[in-house]
Coordinates of C-alpha atoms and ligand atoms in Angstrom, one line a residue:
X9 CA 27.8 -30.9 4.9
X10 CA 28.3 -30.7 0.7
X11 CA 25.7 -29.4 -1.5
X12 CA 25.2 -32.4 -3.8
X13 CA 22.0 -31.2 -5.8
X14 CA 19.4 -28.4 -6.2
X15 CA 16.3 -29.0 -7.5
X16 CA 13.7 -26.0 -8.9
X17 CA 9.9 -27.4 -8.6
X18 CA 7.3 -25.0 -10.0
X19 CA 3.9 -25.6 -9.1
X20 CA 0.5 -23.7 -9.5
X21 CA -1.9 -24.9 -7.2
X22 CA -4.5 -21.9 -7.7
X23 CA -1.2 -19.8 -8.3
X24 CA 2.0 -20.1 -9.2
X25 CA 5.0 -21.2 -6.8
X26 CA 8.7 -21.7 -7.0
X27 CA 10.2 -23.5 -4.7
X28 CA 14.3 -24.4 -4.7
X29 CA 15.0 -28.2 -2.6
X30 CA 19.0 -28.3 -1.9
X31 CA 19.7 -32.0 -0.7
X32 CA 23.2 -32.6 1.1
X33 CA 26.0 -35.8 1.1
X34 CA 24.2 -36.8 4.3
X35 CA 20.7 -36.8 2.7
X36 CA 19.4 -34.0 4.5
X37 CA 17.0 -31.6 2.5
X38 CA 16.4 -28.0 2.7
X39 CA 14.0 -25.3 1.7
X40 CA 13.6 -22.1 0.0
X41 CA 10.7 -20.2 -1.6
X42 CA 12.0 -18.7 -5.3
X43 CA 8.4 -17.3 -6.4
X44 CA 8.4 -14.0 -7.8
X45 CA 4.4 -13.2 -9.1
X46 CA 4.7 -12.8 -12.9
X47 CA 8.1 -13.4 -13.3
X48 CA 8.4 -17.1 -11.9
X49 CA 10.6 -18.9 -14.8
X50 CA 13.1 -15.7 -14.8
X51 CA 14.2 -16.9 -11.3
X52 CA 13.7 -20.9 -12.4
X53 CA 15.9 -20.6 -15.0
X54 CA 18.1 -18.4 -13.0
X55 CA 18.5 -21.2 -10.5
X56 CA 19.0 -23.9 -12.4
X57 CA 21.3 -22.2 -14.9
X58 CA 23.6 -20.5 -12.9
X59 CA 23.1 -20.7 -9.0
X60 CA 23.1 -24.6 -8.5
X61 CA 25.6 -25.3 -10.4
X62 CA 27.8 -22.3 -8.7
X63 CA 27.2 -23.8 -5.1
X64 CA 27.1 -27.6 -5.6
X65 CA 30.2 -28.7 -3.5
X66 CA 30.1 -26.3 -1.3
X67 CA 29.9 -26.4 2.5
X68 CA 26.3 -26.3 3.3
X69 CA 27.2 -24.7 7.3
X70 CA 28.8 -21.4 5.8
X71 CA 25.8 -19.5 4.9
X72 CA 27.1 -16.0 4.8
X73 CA 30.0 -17.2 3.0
X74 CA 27.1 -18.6 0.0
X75 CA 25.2 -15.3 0.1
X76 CA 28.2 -12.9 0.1
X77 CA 29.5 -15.4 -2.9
X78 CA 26.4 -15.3 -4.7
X79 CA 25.8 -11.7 -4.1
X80 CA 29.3 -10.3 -5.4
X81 CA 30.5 -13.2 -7.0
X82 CA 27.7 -12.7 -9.7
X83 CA 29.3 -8.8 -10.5
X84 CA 25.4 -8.3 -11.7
X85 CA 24.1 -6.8 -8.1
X86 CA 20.5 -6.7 -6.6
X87 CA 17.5 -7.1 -8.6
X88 CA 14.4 -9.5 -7.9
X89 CA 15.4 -12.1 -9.8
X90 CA 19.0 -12.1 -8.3
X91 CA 17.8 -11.5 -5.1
X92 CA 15.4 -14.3 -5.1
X93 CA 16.9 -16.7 -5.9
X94 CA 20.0 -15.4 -3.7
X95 CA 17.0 -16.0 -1.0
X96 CA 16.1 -19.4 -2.1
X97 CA 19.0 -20.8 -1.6
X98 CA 19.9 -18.6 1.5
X99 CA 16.6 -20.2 3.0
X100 CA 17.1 -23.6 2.3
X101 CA 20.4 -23.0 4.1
X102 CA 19.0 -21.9 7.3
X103 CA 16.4 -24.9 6.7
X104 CA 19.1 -27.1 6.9
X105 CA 21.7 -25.9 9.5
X106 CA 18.1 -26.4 11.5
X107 CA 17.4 -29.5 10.7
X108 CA 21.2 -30.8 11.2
X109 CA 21.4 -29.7 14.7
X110 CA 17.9 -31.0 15.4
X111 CA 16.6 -27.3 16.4
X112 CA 14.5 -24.7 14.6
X113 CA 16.3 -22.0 12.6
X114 CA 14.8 -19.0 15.2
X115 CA 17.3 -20.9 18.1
X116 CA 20.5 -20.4 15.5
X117 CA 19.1 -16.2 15.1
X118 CA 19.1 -15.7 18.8
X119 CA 15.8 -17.9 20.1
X120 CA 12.7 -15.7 20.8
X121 CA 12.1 -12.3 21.2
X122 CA 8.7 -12.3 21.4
X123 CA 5.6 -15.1 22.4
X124 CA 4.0 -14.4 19.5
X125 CA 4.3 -12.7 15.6
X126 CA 1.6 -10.2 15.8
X127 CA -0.2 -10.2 12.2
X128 CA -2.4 -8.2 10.2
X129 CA -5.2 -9.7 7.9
X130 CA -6.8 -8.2 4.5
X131 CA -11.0 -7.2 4.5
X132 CA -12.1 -5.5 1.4
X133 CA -15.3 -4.8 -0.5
X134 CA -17.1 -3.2 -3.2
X135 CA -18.5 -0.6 -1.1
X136 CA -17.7 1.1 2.3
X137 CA -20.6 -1.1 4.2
X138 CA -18.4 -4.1 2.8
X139 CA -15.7 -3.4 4.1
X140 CA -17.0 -2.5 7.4
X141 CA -18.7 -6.1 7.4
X142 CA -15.4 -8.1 5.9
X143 CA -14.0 -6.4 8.9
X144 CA -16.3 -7.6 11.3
X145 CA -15.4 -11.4 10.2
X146 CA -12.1 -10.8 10.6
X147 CA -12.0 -9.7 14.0
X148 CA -14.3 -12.6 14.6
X149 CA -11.8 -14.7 13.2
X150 CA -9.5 -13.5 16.1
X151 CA -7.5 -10.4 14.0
X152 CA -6.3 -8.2 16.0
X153 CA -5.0 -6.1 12.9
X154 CA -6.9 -5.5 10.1
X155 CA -6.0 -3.6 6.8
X156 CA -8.7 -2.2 4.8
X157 CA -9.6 -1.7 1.2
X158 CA -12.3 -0.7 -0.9
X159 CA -13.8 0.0 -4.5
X160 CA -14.0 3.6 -5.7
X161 CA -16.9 4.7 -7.1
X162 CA -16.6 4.8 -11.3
X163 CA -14.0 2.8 -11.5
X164 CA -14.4 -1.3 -12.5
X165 CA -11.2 -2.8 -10.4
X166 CA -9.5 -1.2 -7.1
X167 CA -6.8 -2.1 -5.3
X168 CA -7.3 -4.9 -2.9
X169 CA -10.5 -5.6 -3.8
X170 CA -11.0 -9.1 -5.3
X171 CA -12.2 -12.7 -5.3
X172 CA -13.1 -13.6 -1.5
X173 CA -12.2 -12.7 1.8
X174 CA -8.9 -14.8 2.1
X175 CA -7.4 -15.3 -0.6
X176 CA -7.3 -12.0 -3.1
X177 CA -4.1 -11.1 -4.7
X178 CA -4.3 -11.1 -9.0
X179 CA -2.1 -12.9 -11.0
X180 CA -4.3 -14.0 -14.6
X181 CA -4.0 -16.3 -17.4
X182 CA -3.5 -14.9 -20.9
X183 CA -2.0 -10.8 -21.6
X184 CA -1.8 -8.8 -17.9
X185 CA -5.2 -7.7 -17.1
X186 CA -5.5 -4.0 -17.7
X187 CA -7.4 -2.0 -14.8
X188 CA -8.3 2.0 -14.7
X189 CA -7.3 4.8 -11.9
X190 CA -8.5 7.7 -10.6
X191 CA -6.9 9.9 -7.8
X192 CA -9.3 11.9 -7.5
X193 CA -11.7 9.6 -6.6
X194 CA -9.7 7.2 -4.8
X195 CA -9.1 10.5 -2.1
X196 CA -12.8 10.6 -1.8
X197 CA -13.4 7.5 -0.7
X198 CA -10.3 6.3 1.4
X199 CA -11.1 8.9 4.5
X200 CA -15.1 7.9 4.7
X201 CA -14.0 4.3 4.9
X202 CA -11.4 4.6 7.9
X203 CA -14.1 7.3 9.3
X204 CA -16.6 4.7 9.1
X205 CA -14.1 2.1 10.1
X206 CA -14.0 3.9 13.5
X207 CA -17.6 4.4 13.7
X208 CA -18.2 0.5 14.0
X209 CA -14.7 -1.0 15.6
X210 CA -13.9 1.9 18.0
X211 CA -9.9 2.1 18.3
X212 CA -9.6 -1.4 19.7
X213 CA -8.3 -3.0 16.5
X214 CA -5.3 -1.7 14.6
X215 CA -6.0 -0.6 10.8
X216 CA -3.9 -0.4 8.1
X217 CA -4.5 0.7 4.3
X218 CA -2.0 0.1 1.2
X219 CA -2.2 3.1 -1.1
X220 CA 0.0 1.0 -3.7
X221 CA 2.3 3.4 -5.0
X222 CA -0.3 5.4 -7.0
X223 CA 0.0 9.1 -4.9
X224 CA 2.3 11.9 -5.6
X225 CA 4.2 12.8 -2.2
X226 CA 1.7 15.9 -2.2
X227 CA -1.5 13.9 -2.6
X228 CA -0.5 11.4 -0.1
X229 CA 0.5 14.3 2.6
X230 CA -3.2 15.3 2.2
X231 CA -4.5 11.9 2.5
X232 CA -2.0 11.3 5.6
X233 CA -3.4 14.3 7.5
X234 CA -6.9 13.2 7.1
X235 CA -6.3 9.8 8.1
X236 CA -4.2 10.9 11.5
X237 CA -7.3 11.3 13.7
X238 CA -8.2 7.5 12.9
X239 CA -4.9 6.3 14.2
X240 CA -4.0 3.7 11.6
X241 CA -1.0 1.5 12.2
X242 CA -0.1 2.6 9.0
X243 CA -0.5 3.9 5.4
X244 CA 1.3 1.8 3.2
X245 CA 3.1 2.9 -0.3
X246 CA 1.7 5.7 -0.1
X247 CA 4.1 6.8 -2.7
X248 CA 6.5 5.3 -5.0
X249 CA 9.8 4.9 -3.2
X250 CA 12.9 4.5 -6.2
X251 CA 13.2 8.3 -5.3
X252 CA 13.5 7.6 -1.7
X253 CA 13.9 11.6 -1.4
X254 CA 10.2 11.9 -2.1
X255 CA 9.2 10.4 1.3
X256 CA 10.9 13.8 2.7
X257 CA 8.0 15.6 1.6
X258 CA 5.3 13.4 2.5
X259 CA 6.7 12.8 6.0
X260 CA 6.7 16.8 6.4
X261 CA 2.9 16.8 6.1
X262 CA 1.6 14.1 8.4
X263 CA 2.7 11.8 11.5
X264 CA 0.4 9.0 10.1
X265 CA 2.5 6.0 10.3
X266 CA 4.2 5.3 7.0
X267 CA 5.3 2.1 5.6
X268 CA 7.1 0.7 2.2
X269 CA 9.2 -1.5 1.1
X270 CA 7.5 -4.8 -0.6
X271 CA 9.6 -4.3 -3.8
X272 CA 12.2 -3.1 -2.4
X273 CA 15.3 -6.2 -2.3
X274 CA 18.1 -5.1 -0.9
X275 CA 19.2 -2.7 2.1
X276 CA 20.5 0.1 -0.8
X277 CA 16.9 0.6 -1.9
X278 CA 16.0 1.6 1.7
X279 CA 19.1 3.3 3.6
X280 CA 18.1 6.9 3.2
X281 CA 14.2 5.8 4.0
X282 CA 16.0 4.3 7.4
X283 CA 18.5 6.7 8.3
X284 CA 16.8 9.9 7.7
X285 CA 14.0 8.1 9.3
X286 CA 11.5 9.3 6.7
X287 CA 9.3 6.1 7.7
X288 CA 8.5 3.5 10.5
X289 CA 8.4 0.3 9.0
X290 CA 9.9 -1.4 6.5
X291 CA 8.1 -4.3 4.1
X292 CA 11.2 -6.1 2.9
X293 CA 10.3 -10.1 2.3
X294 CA 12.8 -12.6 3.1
X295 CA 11.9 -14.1 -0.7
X296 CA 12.5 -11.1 -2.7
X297 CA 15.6 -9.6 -0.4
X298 CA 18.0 -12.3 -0.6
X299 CA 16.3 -14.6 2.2
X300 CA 17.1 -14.8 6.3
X301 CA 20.6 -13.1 5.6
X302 CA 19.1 -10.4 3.8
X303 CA 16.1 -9.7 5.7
X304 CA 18.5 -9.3 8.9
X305 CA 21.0 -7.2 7.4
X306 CA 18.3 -4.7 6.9
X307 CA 16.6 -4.9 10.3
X308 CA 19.5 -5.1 11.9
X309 CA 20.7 -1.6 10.0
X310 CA 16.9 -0.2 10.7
X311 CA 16.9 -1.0 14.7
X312 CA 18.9 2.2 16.1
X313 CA 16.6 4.5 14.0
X314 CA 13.4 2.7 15.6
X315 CA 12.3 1.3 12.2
X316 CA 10.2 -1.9 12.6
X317 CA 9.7 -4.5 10.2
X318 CA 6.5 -5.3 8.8
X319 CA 7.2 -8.2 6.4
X320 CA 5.3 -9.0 3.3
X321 CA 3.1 -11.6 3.3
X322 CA 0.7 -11.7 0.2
X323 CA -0.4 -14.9 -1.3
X324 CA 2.0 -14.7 -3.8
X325 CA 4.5 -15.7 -1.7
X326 CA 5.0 -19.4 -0.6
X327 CA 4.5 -20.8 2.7
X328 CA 7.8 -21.6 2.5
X329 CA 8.7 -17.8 2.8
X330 CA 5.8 -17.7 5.7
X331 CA 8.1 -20.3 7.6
X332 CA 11.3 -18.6 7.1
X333 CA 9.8 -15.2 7.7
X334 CA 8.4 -16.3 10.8
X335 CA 11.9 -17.3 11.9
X336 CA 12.9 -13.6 11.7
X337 CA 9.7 -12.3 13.2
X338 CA 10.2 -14.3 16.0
X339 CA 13.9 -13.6 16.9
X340 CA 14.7 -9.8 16.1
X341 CA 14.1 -6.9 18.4
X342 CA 12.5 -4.7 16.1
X343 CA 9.7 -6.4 14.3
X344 CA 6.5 -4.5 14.1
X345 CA 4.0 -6.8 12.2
X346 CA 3.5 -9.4 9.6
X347 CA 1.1 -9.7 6.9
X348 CA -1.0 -12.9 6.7
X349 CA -3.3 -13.7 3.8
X350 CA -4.1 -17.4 3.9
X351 CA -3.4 -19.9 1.3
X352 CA -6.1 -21.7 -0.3
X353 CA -6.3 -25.4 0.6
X354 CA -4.9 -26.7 -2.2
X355 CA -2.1 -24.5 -1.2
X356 CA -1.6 -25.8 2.2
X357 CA -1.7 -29.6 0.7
X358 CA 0.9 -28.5 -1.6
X359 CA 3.0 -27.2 1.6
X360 CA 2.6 -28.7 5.2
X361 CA 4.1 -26.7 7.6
X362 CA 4.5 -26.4 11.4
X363 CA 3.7 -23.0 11.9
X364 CA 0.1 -22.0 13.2
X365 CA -2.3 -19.0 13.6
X366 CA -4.2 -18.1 16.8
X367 CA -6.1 -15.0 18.5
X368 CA -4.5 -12.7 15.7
X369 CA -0.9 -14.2 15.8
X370 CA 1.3 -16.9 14.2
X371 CA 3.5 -19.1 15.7
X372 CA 6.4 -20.6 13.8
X373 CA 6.6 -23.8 15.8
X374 CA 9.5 -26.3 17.3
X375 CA 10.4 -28.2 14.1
X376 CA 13.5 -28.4 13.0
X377 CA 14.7 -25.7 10.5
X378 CA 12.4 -23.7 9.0
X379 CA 8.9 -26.2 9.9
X380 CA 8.1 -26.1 6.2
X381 CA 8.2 -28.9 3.5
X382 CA 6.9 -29.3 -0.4
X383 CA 5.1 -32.5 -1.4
X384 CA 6.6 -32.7 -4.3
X385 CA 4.1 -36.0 -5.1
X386 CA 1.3 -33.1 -5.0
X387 CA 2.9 -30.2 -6.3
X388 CA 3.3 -32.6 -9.8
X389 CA -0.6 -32.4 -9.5
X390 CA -0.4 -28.6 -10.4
X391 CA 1.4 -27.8 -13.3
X392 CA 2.6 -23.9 -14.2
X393 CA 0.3 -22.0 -15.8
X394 CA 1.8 -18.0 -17.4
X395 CA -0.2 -15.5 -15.3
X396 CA 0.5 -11.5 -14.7
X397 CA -0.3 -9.2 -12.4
X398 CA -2.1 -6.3 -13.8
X399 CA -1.3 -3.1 -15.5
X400 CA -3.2 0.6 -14.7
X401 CA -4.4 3.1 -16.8
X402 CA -5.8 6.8 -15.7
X403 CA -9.0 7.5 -16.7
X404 CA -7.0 8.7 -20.1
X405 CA -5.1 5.7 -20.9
X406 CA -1.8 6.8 -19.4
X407 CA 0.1 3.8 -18.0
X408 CA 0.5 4.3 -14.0
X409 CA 1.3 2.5 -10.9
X410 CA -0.7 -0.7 -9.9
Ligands
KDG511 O1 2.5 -9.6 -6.2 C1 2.2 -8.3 -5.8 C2 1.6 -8.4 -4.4 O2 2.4 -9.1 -3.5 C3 1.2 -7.1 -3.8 O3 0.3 -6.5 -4.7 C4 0.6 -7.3 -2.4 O4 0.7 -4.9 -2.0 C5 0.6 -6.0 -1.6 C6 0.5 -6.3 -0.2 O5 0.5 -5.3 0.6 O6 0.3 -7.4 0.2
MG512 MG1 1.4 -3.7 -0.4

């Protein structure tokens, strides 16, 4: 089964998406999502220029053989650009060994673990009382997991707080947005909400908060040991984790559950985190750490230290990368959660896929391969558009984490 082509399709159907197509002698065609959120052509042009040419002609079956040749064979290691395109064409791969034995890719990883991928959804608001309420729909809606988010007082922009219920996660037109931060008052706020939380939703529904890199390992060990009597599933980024070594001191100070890992891309930024077992789930995406191959590598190092996955799923990345990640959910022992903001409609045209939410889970379905395809007819519809993520300022114009 030759590579014979690989084709990059960008399209920005409310946002933008990169999406790799590898077609085969026998005319079979797989998938893989390549979008990186403010950063999309670096990968585009990384495909096109030096991946597909690399792998046409080679034997689609041998995936590990692709990935440890696109990996080393590059001498430039790890990175997101490398790494996702690494997991473009890594997923597309898996799509098709799928599709050319008629099964889908979770049967070639080992078949099911589990029923069901257990996934958590995103409420935020302005205020505390909106959050509570944006919490309330989404346990209507059948979430059994809800992470939680709100404004701070003084400050224009927070973290997670944004245009609707569903579909929040920034990426603007023109020069990145710039938004302001305040510690301080962010450790105000974040224990009424979870107190209130609790107030309302009692202990039946599993929360979760993203702190988004923006504490000092001291700061977040206060905010930890405030937030253990609510339980949450976990605190996310509480701090940033290049140091890994500053997760020693934060897990010192609390036994709230702590998670990281979304920019992380490779199992190097996250083997001290695992095997001094400094936290308890990792948030590694099969689109930014070098696809199915990469994703497993890292769970597969994480599951004698009883670290679970919790794979990243923000907007910004494809349903494509929902399909394959599903794949992985659904077949390794240790998966915790997965994160599930939906696409917009447009979106979905853009992408039909087999997978399917109910009662607070997904299901990745019985297609063949990953379940996932692009229309490329519509995606034509939407073309790019440059957008950024934003940048953050303390109140004194210092540049900081967003
Ligand atoms: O592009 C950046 C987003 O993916 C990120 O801000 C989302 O932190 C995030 C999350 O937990 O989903
Ligand atoms: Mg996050």
């Amino acid at each position: 089964m030759r590579i014979t082509a690989g084709r990059v399709i960008v399209t920005c159907p409310g946002r933008n998406f990169v999406t790799l197509k590898l077609e085969t002698a026998e005319g079979l065609t797989g998938v893989g999502d390549a979008t990186l959120n403010g950063r999309e052509l670096a990968v585009a042009a990384y495909l096109e220029e030096h991946v597909v040419p690399a792998i046409t002609g080679m034997d689609a079956r041998n995936i590990e053989d692709v990935w440890q040749y696109l990996y080393k064979g590059a001498y430039w290691r790890r990175g997101p650009v490398t790494m996702t395109a690494i997991a473009a064409v890594d997923m597309a791969l898996w799509d098709l060994a799928g599709k050319r034995l008629g099964v889908p890719t979770h049967e070639l990883l080992g078949g099911r673990s589990r029923s069901e991928v257990l996934v958590y959804g995103h409420a935020n608001g302005e205020t505390i009382e909106d959050t509570v309420e944006a919490a309330r729909r989404y346990q209507q809606l059948g979430y059994r997991a809800i992470r939680a988010q709100c404004g701070v007082p003084g400050l224009a922009k927070a973290y997670g707080v944004g245009r609707g219920d569903l579909f929040y996660e920034p990426a603007e037109a023109g020069r990145p947005p710039e938004h302001e931060w305040s510690t301080e008052r962010y450790l105000d706020v974040a224990p009424q909400l979870f107190s209130r939380l609790r107030d309302e939703l009692g202990f039946d529904v599993h929360l979760l908060h993203d702190a988004h890199h923006r504490l000092t390992p001291t700061e977040a060990g206060w905010l930890g040991r405030r937030l253990e009597e609510h339980r949450l599933f976990w605190l996310e980024d509480a701090v940033p984790a290049e140091n890994q070594r500053l997760y020693r001191q934060l897990r010192s100070h609390t036994t709230t559950p702590l998670a990281v890992g979304e920019v992380f891309n490779s199992v190097y930024d996250l083997h001290v985190l695992v095997t001094e077992r400094l936290v308890d789930y990792i948030r590694t995406s099969v689109v930014h750490a070098g696809g199915i191959t990469g994703v497993r590598k890292i769970a597969h190092l994480m599951e004698p230290y009883q670290v679970r996955l919790g794979s990243h799923g923000a907007t910004d990345l494809s349903p494509v990368c929902m399909a394959a990640a599903l794949q992985v959910d659904i077949s390794i022992n240790n998966f915790g959660i997965q994160e599930y903001m939906r696409h917009t409609e447009e979106t979905e045209a853009v992408f039909p896929h087999a997978w399917w939410f109910a009662d607070g889970a997904l299901h990745p379905g019985d297609g063949p391969g990953l379940g996932v395809d692009i229309d490329e007819e519509r995606a034509a519809e939407w073309p790019y558009e440059r957008a950024y993520l934003p940048v953050n300022r303390l109140l004194d114009g210092t540049v900081t984490s967003w």
